[in-house]
Amino acid sequence: MQDFKDKEFISSLLQEAKFGLWKMEVEKNKGPKIYFDKTALDILGFKNKKATPDEVYADWLNRVADDSRDTTKHAIKKMQEGLYSEAQIYWQHPILGEINLWFVGIKEYEKQGVKVYKGMVRGDPDTKTVSNGFTFFGIAQALCRDFESVYYVNIKTGKYKEYISQGKFKEFRLQNKGSDFFKESIENIPKIVYVADRKRLLDFMSEDNLRPALKALKTLSIRYRLEVNGNPQFYRLTATPSIAGDENHYVFGVQNIEENVKIEKEYSERIRLATEMANTDALTGIKNRLAYEGAEEHLNEEIQAGTISPFSVAVFDVNNLKKTNDKYGHETGDTLICDAARLICTTFTHSPVYRIGGDEFAVILLGADYFDREKIFSKFKKAVTRNRKDGNVVVAGGYADFIFASDKCVADAFSRADEKMYENKKKLKKK
């Protein structure tokens, strides 16, 4: 079959299909000039025959709808880079109002400081924007706006083509089309992916893993890091079917989520700090009643599940706090509470200490502290005796083991420990 050389024949075909032709010339230090053929002028509704090419360009550009300006700029930028460009935009027709226009174009040549671009325009005057101007093309653009690269892949044959390349991902200069998407992706991973994430992404992109996974789950995504200017940055690769019912063609989108991850980390840190503050006693800096209730709930769940390890509950109370407050004021009383917290914490070094009331404290003895509980309590009582002689804080205390055979919850052990604490409190007052 011979090549087509009949320009008139091709022109008539384009005209019949309502495709108009345009040419744009850009000369250094001068404004762009644009020329339209008769079909294009009819589509655009331009009737001013006396308008100069630069005036036509200005008029055309001014009529681009505000929500299509970024799309137009992006399309022009691609042509300036020597790439094929296409865009569907909303445009203000002189008579019909806002309509849809589809432009395609490419840089043809540059000669003596003049760059020449050529392309086609197609528009249906009867297709006006409705429902706030949303079209399928517009929705597709909106969905892909956050992606730095979008590939259209036939997972059966491996053939692929890149339709979007922008942002940092563009700097990697990967192939924009090929015949074996899986193989070429595997080859590129060691070149651009952060070393700690390579194996995981290699497993994900393996043809033997990915193809059946896509057919089973339809949409898949993975988060990983790329080395951008020597620094790891978070990206997400998402694969999803291109058209419902088509099991072979998938769209692969690469999205830079570095800012999202930073926001997630900041949010998690705020949650952690807020939780920590909510579970911390403001006066002493140790865990508060809310934290104790949370620990108690967790232990009760383990008791119900039969997975609980041996533990004891210790209860403490500061002696003579009311007298101290009445005689010396609450500031002195607060100092007494802080001294009591310090004494308990320095004794029970491997177990969480909680302030559960004004002058009440509790400790859940786990691990080493549980097995050494008698020795530790003996050490605690000796410290209290010394404090009593020296005129320092006196703290009454008692502990009780959780009894597997009879106890139903933590509160059972707590009640026995509380009774022992009051017995100790009475003895200390008699001395």
CSV table of N, CA and C in Angstrom, one decimal, residues 11-139:
chain,number,residue,atom,x,y,z
A,11,SER,N,-7.2,16.6,3.7
A,11,SER,CA,-7.9,17.8,4.2
A,11,SER,C,-9.4,17.7,4.2
A,12,SER,N,-10.0,17.1,3.2
A,12,SER,CA,-11.4,16.9,3.1
A,12,SER,C,-11.9,15.9,4.1
A,13,LEU,N,-11.1,14.9,4.4
A,13,LEU,CA,-11.5,13.9,5.4
A,13,LEU,C,-11.5,14.6,6.8
A,14,LEU,N,-10.5,15.4,7.1
A,14,LEU,CA,-10.5,16.1,8.4
A,14,LEU,C,-11.7,17.1,8.5
A,15,GLN,N,-12.0,17.7,7.4
A,15,GLN,CA,-13.1,18.7,7.4
A,15,GLN,C,-14.4,18.0,7.6
A,16,GLU,N,-14.6,16.8,7.0
A,16,GLU,CA,-15.8,16.0,7.1
A,16,GLU,C,-15.9,15.5,8.6
A,17,ALA,N,-14.8,15.2,9.2
A,17,ALA,CA,-14.8,14.8,10.6
A,17,ALA,C,-14.8,15.9,11.6
A,18,LYS,N,-15.0,17.1,11.1
A,18,LYS,CA,-15.0,18.4,11.9
A,18,LYS,C,-13.7,18.6,12.7
A,19,PHE,N,-12.6,18.2,12.0
A,19,PHE,CA,-11.3,18.5,12.6
A,19,PHE,C,-10.7,19.8,11.9
A,20,GLY,N,-10.4,20.8,12.7
A,20,GLY,CA,-9.8,22.0,12.2
A,20,GLY,C,-8.3,21.9,12.4
A,21,LEU,N,-7.5,22.6,11.5
A,21,LEU,CA,-6.1,22.7,11.6
A,21,LEU,C,-5.6,24.0,12.1
A,22,TRP,N,-4.6,24.0,12.9
A,22,TRP,CA,-4.0,25.3,13.4
A,22,TRP,C,-2.5,25.2,13.3
A,23,LYS,N,-1.9,26.4,13.3
A,23,LYS,CA,-0.4,26.5,13.3
A,23,LYS,C,-0.1,27.7,14.2
A,24,MET,N,0.9,27.6,15.1
A,24,MET,CA,1.3,28.6,15.9
A,24,MET,C,2.8,28.9,15.7
A,25,GLU,N,3.1,30.2,15.7
A,25,GLU,CA,4.5,30.6,15.5
A,25,GLU,C,4.9,31.4,16.7
A,26,VAL,N,6.0,31.1,17.3
A,26,VAL,CA,6.5,31.8,18.5
A,26,VAL,C,7.9,32.3,18.2
A,27,GLU,N,8.1,33.7,18.1
A,27,GLU,CA,9.4,34.3,17.8
A,27,GLU,C,9.9,34.9,19.1
A,28,LYS,N,11.2,34.8,19.3
A,28,LYS,CA,11.8,35.4,20.5
A,28,LYS,C,11.4,36.9,20.7
A,29,ASN,N,11.1,37.3,21.9
A,29,ASN,CA,10.7,38.7,22.3
A,29,ASN,C,9.5,39.2,21.6
A,30,LYS,N,8.7,38.3,21.0
A,30,LYS,CA,7.4,38.7,20.4
A,30,LYS,C,6.3,37.7,20.8
A,31,GLY,N,5.1,38.2,20.8
A,31,GLY,CA,4.0,37.4,21.2
A,31,GLY,C,3.6,36.3,20.2
A,32,PRO,N,3.0,35.2,20.7
A,32,PRO,CA,2.7,34.1,19.8
A,32,PRO,C,1.7,34.5,18.7
A,33,LYS,N,1.8,33.9,17.6
A,33,LYS,CA,0.8,34.1,16.5
A,33,LYS,C,0.1,32.8,16.2
A,34,ILE,N,-1.2,32.8,15.9
A,34,ILE,CA,-1.8,31.5,15.6
A,34,ILE,C,-2.7,31.7,14.4
A,35,TYR,N,-2.7,30.6,13.6
A,35,TYR,CA,-3.4,30.6,12.3
A,35,TYR,C,-4.4,29.4,12.4
A,36,PHE,N,-5.7,29.6,11.9
A,36,PHE,CA,-6.7,28.6,11.9
A,36,PHE,C,-7.1,28.4,10.5
A,37,ASP,N,-7.4,27.2,10.1
A,37,ASP,CA,-8.0,27.0,8.7
A,37,ASP,C,-9.5,27.3,8.9
A,38,LYS,N,-10.3,27.2,7.8
A,38,LYS,CA,-11.7,27.5,7.7
A,38,LYS,C,-12.5,26.7,8.7
A,39,THR,N,-12.2,25.4,8.8
A,39,THR,CA,-13.0,24.5,9.7
A,39,THR,C,-12.8,24.9,11.1
A,40,ALA,N,-11.5,25.2,11.5
A,40,ALA,CA,-11.2,25.6,12.8
A,40,ALA,C,-11.9,26.9,13.2
A,41,LEU,N,-11.9,27.9,12.2
A,41,LEU,CA,-12.6,29.1,12.4
A,41,LEU,C,-14.1,28.9,12.7
A,42,ASP,N,-14.7,28.0,11.9
A,42,ASP,CA,-16.1,27.7,12.1
A,42,ASP,C,-16.4,27.1,13.4
A,43,ILE,N,-15.5,26.2,13.9
A,43,ILE,CA,-15.6,25.6,15.2
A,43,ILE,C,-15.6,26.6,16.3
A,44,LEU,N,-14.6,27.5,16.1
A,44,LEU,CA,-14.4,28.5,17.2
A,44,LEU,C,-15.3,29.7,17.1
A,45,GLY,N,-16.0,29.9,16.0
A,45,GLY,CA,-16.9,31.0,15.8
A,45,GLY,C,-16.2,32.3,15.6
A,46,PHE,N,-15.0,32.3,15.2
A,46,PHE,CA,-14.3,33.6,14.9
A,46,PHE,C,-14.7,34.1,13.5
A,47,LYS,N,-15.3,35.3,13.5
A,47,LYS,CA,-15.8,35.9,12.3
A,47,LYS,C,-15.0,37.2,11.9
A,48,ASN,N,-14.1,37.6,12.8
A,48,ASN,CA,-13.3,38.8,12.4
A,48,ASN,C,-12.2,38.5,11.5
A,49,LYS,N,-12.4,38.7,10.2
A,49,LYS,CA,-11.5,38.4,9.2
A,49,LYS,C,-10.2,39.3,9.2
A,50,LYS,N,-10.4,40.5,9.8
A,50,LYS,CA,-9.3,41.5,9.8
A,50,LYS,C,-8.4,41.3,11.0
A,51,ALA,N,-8.7,40.4,11.9
A,51,ALA,CA,-7.8,40.3,13.1
A,51,ALA,C,-6.5,39.7,12.7
A,52,THR,N,-5.4,40.2,13.3
A,52,THR,CA,-4.1,39.7,13.0
A,52,THR,C,-3.9,38.4,13.8
A,53,PRO,N,-2.9,37.6,13.3
A,53,PRO,CA,-2.6,36.3,14.0
A,53,PRO,C,-2.3,36.5,15.5
A,54,ASP,N,-1.6,37.5,15.9
A,54,ASP,CA,-1.3,37.7,17.3
A,54,ASP,C,-2.6,38.1,18.1
A,55,GLU,N,-3.5,38.9,17.4
A,55,GLU,CA,-4.8,39.2,18.1
A,55,GLU,C,-5.7,38.0,18.2
A,56,VAL,N,-5.6,37.1,17.2
A,56,VAL,CA,-6.4,35.9,17.2
A,56,VAL,C,-5.9,35.0,18.4
A,57,TYR,N,-4.6,35.0,18.6
A,57,TYR,CA,-4.1,34.2,19.7
A,57,TYR,C,-4.5,34.7,21.0
A,58,ALA,N,-4.5,36.0,21.2
A,58,ALA,CA,-4.9,36.7,22.5
A,58,ALA,C,-6.4,36.4,22.7
A,59,ASP,N,-7.2,36.6,21.7
A,59,ASP,CA,-8.6,36.3,21.8
A,59,ASP,C,-8.9,34.9,22.2
A,60,TRP,N,-8.2,34.0,21.5
A,60,TRP,CA,-8.4,32.5,21.8
A,60,TRP,C,-8.0,32.2,23.3
A,61,LEU,N,-6.9,32.7,23.7
A,61,LEU,CA,-6.4,32.5,25.1
A,61,LEU,C,-7.3,33.1,26.1
A,62,ASN,N,-7.8,34.3,25.9
A,62,ASN,CA,-8.7,34.9,26.8
A,62,ASN,C,-10.0,34.1,27.0
A,63,ARG,N,-10.4,33.4,26.0
A,63,ARG,CA,-11.7,32.6,26.1
A,63,ARG,C,-11.5,31.3,26.8
A,64,VAL,N,-10.3,30.9,27.1
A,64,VAL,CA,-10.2,29.6,27.9
A,64,VAL,C,-10.8,29.8,29.3
A,65,ALA,N,-11.6,28.9,29.7
A,65,ALA,CA,-12.3,28.9,31.0
A,65,ALA,C,-11.3,28.8,32.1
A,66,ASP,N,-11.6,29.5,33.2
A,66,ASP,CA,-10.6,29.5,34.3
A,66,ASP,C,-10.2,28.2,34.8
A,67,ASP,N,-11.2,27.2,34.8
A,67,ASP,CA,-10.8,25.9,35.3
A,67,ASP,C,-10.1,25.0,34.3
A,68,SER,N,-9.8,25.6,33.1
A,68,SER,CA,-9.1,24.9,32.1
A,68,SER,C,-7.7,25.5,31.8
A,69,ARG,N,-7.4,26.6,32.5
A,69,ARG,CA,-6.1,27.3,32.3
A,69,ARG,C,-4.9,26.5,32.6
A,70,ASP,N,-5.0,25.8,33.7
A,70,ASP,CA,-3.8,24.9,34.1
A,70,ASP,C,-3.6,23.8,33.1
A,71,THR,N,-4.7,23.2,32.6
A,71,THR,CA,-4.6,22.2,31.6
A,71,THR,C,-4.0,22.7,30.3
A,72,THR,N,-4.4,24.0,29.9
A,72,THR,CA,-3.9,24.6,28.7
A,72,THR,C,-2.4,24.8,28.8
A,73,LYS,N,-2.0,25.4,30.0
A,73,LYS,CA,-0.6,25.7,30.2
A,73,LYS,C,0.3,24.4,30.2
A,74,HIS,N,-0.3,23.4,30.8
A,74,HIS,CA,0.4,22.1,30.8
A,74,HIS,C,0.6,21.5,29.4
A,75,ALA,N,-0.4,21.7,28.6
A,75,ALA,CA,-0.4,21.2,27.2
A,75,ALA,C,0.6,22.0,26.4
A,76,ILE,N,0.7,23.3,26.6
A,76,ILE,CA,1.6,24.1,25.8
A,76,ILE,C,3.1,23.8,26.3
A,77,LYS,N,3.2,23.6,27.6
A,77,LYS,CA,4.6,23.2,28.1
A,77,LYS,C,5.1,21.9,27.5
A,78,LYS,N,4.2,21.0,27.3
A,78,LYS,CA,4.6,19.7,26.7
A,78,LYS,C,5.1,19.9,25.3
A,79,MET,N,4.4,20.7,24.6
A,79,MET,CA,4.8,21.0,23.2
A,79,MET,C,6.1,21.7,23.1
A,80,GLN,N,6.3,22.6,24.1
A,80,GLN,CA,7.6,23.4,24.1
A,80,GLN,C,8.7,22.4,24.4
A,81,GLU,N,8.4,21.3,25.1
A,81,GLU,CA,9.5,20.3,25.4
A,81,GLU,C,9.6,19.3,24.2
A,82,GLY,N,8.9,19.5,23.1
A,82,GLY,CA,9.0,18.6,22.0
A,82,GLY,C,8.2,17.4,22.1
A,83,LEU,N,7.2,17.4,23.0
A,83,LEU,CA,6.4,16.2,23.2
A,83,LEU,C,5.0,16.4,22.5
A,84,TYR,N,4.4,15.3,22.1
A,84,TYR,CA,3.0,15.3,21.6
A,84,TYR,C,2.1,15.7,22.8
A,85,SER,N,1.2,16.5,22.5
A,85,SER,CA,0.3,17.1,23.6
A,85,SER,C,-1.1,17.0,23.2
A,86,GLU,N,-2.0,16.7,24.1
A,86,GLU,CA,-3.4,16.8,23.8
A,86,GLU,C,-4.1,17.3,25.1
A,87,ALA,N,-5.2,18.0,24.9
A,87,ALA,CA,-6.0,18.5,26.1
A,87,ALA,C,-7.4,18.8,25.7
A,88,GLN,N,-8.3,18.5,26.6
A,88,GLN,CA,-9.7,18.9,26.4
A,88,GLN,C,-10.0,20.0,27.4
A,89,ILE,N,-10.5,21.1,26.8
A,89,ILE,CA,-10.7,22.3,27.6
A,89,ILE,C,-12.1,22.8,27.5
A,90,TYR,N,-12.5,23.7,28.4
A,90,TYR,CA,-13.7,24.4,28.3
A,90,TYR,C,-13.4,25.8,27.8
A,91,TRP,N,-14.2,26.2,26.8
A,91,TRP,CA,-13.8,27.4,26.0
A,91,TRP,C,-15.1,28.3,25.8
A,92,GLN,N,-14.9,29.6,25.9
A,92,GLN,CA,-16.1,30.5,25.7
A,92,GLN,C,-16.3,30.8,24.2
A,93,HIS,N,-17.3,30.2,23.6
A,93,HIS,CA,-17.6,30.4,22.2
A,93,HIS,C,-18.3,31.8,22.1
A,94,PRO,N,-18.0,32.6,21.1
A,94,PRO,CA,-18.6,34.0,21.0
A,94,PRO,C,-20.1,33.9,20.9
A,95,ILE,N,-20.7,32.9,20.4
A,95,ILE,CA,-22.2,32.8,20.2
A,95,ILE,C,-22.8,31.8,21.2
A,96,LEU,N,-22.2,30.6,21.3
A,96,LEU,CA,-22.8,29.5,22.0
A,96,LEU,C,-22.5,29.4,23.5
A,97,GLY,N,-21.6,30.3,23.9
A,97,GLY,CA,-21.2,30.2,25.3
A,97,GLY,C,-20.2,29.1,25.5
A,98,GLU,N,-20.1,28.5,26.7
A,98,GLU,CA,-19.1,27.6,27.0
A,98,GLU,C,-19.3,26.2,26.3
A,99,ILE,N,-18.2,25.8,25.6
A,99,ILE,CA,-18.3,24.5,24.9
A,99,ILE,C,-17.0,23.7,25.2
A,100,ASN,N,-17.0,22.4,24.8
A,100,ASN,CA,-15.8,21.6,24.9
A,100,ASN,C,-15.0,21.6,23.7
A,101,LEU,N,-13.7,21.8,23.8
A,101,LEU,CA,-12.8,21.7,22.7
A,101,LEU,C,-11.7,20.7,23.0
A,102,TRP,N,-11.3,20.0,21.9
A,102,TRP,CA,-10.2,19.0,22.1
A,102,TRP,C,-9.1,19.4,21.2
A,103,PHE,N,-7.9,19.7,21.7
A,103,PHE,CA,-6.7,20.2,21.0
A,103,PHE,C,-5.6,19.1,21.0
A,104,VAL,N,-5.0,18.9,19.9
A,104,VAL,CA,-3.7,18.1,19.9
A,104,VAL,C,-2.7,18.9,19.1
A,105,GLY,N,-1.4,18.7,19.5
A,105,GLY,CA,-0.4,19.4,18.8
A,105,GLY,C,1.0,19.0,19.1
A,106,ILE,N,2.0,19.4,18.3
A,106,ILE,CA,3.3,19.1,18.6
A,106,ILE,C,4.2,20.1,17.9
A,107,LYS,N,5.4,20.3,18.5
A,107,LYS,CA,6.4,21.2,17.9
A,107,LYS,C,6.9,20.6,16.5
A,108,GLU,N,6.7,21.4,15.4
A,108,GLU,CA,7.1,20.8,14.1
A,108,GLU,C,8.6,21.1,13.9
A,109,TYR,N,9.0,22.4,14.1
A,109,TYR,CA,10.4,22.7,13.8
A,109,TYR,C,10.8,24.0,14.5
A,110,GLU,N,12.1,24.4,14.5
A,110,GLU,CA,12.5,25.7,14.9
A,110,GLU,C,13.6,26.1,13.9
A,111,LYS,N,13.3,27.3,13.4
A,111,LYS,CA,14.2,27.8,12.3
A,111,LYS,C,14.4,29.3,12.5
A,112,GLN,N,15.6,29.8,12.5
A,112,GLN,CA,15.9,31.2,12.6
A,112,GLN,C,15.2,31.9,13.7
A,113,GLY,N,15.2,31.2,14.9
A,113,GLY,CA,14.6,31.8,16.1
A,113,GLY,C,13.1,31.8,16.2
A,114,VAL,N,12.5,31.1,15.2
A,114,VAL,CA,11.0,31.0,15.2
A,114,VAL,C,10.7,29.5,15.5
A,115,LYS,N,9.9,29.3,16.5
A,115,LYS,CA,9.4,27.9,16.8
A,115,LYS,C,8.0,27.7,16.2
A,116,VAL,N,7.8,26.7,15.5
A,116,VAL,CA,6.5,26.4,14.8
A,116,VAL,C,5.9,25.2,15.4
A,117,TYR,N,4.6,25.3,15.8
A,117,TYR,CA,3.8,24.2,16.3
A,117,TYR,C,2.6,24.0,15.5
A,118,LYS,N,2.2,22.8,15.3
A,118,LYS,CA,1.0,22.5,14.4
A,118,LYS,C,0.1,21.5,15.1
A,119,GLY,N,-1.2,21.5,14.8
A,119,GLY,CA,-2.0,20.5,15.4
A,119,GLY,C,-3.5,20.6,14.9
A,120,MET,N,-4.4,20.0,15.6
A,120,MET,CA,-5.8,19.9,15.2
A,120,MET,C,-6.6,20.4,16.4
A,121,VAL,N,-7.8,20.8,16.1
A,121,VAL,CA,-8.8,21.1,17.1
A,121,VAL,C,-10.1,20.5,16.6
A,122,ARG,N,-10.8,20.0,17.6
A,122,ARG,CA,-12.2,19.4,17.3
A,122,ARG,C,-13.1,19.9,18.4
A,123,GLY,N,-14.3,20.3,18.0
A,123,GLY,CA,-15.3,20.7,18.9
A,123,GLY,C,-16.7,20.5,18.4
A,124,ASP,N,-17.6,20.1,19.3
A,124,ASP,CA,-19.0,19.9,18.9
A,124,ASP,C,-19.8,21.1,19.5
A,125,PRO,N,-20.2,22.0,18.6
A,125,PRO,CA,-20.9,23.2,19.1
A,125,PRO,C,-22.2,22.8,19.9
A,126,ASP,N,-22.7,21.6,19.7
A,126,ASP,CA,-23.9,21.2,20.5
A,126,ASP,C,-23.6,20.6,21.9
A,127,THR,N,-22.2,20.4,22.1
A,127,THR,CA,-21.8,19.8,23.4
A,127,THR,C,-21.4,20.9,24.3
A,128,LYS,N,-22.3,21.4,25.1
A,128,LYS,CA,-22.0,22.5,26.0
A,128,LYS,C,-21.8,21.8,27.4
A,129,THR,N,-21.1,22.5,28.3
A,129,THR,CA,-20.8,22.0,29.6
A,129,THR,C,-22.0,22.0,30.4
A,130,VAL,N,-22.3,20.9,31.1
A,130,VAL,CA,-23.4,20.8,32.0
A,130,VAL,C,-23.0,20.2,33.3
A,131,SER,N,-23.8,20.3,34.3
A,131,SER,CA,-23.5,19.8,35.6
A,131,SER,C,-22.2,20.4,36.1
A,132,ASN,N,-22.0,21.7,36.1
A,132,ASN,CA,-20.8,22.4,36.5
A,132,ASN,C,-19.6,22.0,35.6
A,133,GLY,N,-19.8,21.6,34.4
A,133,GLY,CA,-18.8,21.4,33.5
A,133,GLY,C,-18.0,20.1,33.6
A,134,PHE,N,-18.6,19.1,34.3
A,134,PHE,CA,-17.9,17.8,34.5
A,134,PHE,C,-18.0,17.0,33.2
A,135,THR,N,-17.0,16.4,32.7
A,135,THR,CA,-17.0,15.5,31.6
A,135,THR,C,-16.2,14.3,32.0
A,136,PHE,N,-16.3,13.2,31.3
A,136,PHE,CA,-15.4,12.0,31.6
A,136,PHE,C,-14.0,12.4,31.6
A,137,PHE,N,-13.6,13.2,30.6
A,137,PHE,CA,-12.2,13.6,30.5
A,137,PHE,C,-11.8,14.4,31.7
A,138,GLY,N,-12.6,15.3,32.1
A,138,GLY,CA,-12.3,16.1,33.3
A,138,GLY,C,-12.2,15.3,34.5
A,139,ILE,N,-13.0,14.3,34.7
A,139,ILE,CA,-13.0,13.4,35.8
A,139,ILE,C,-11.7,12.6,35.8
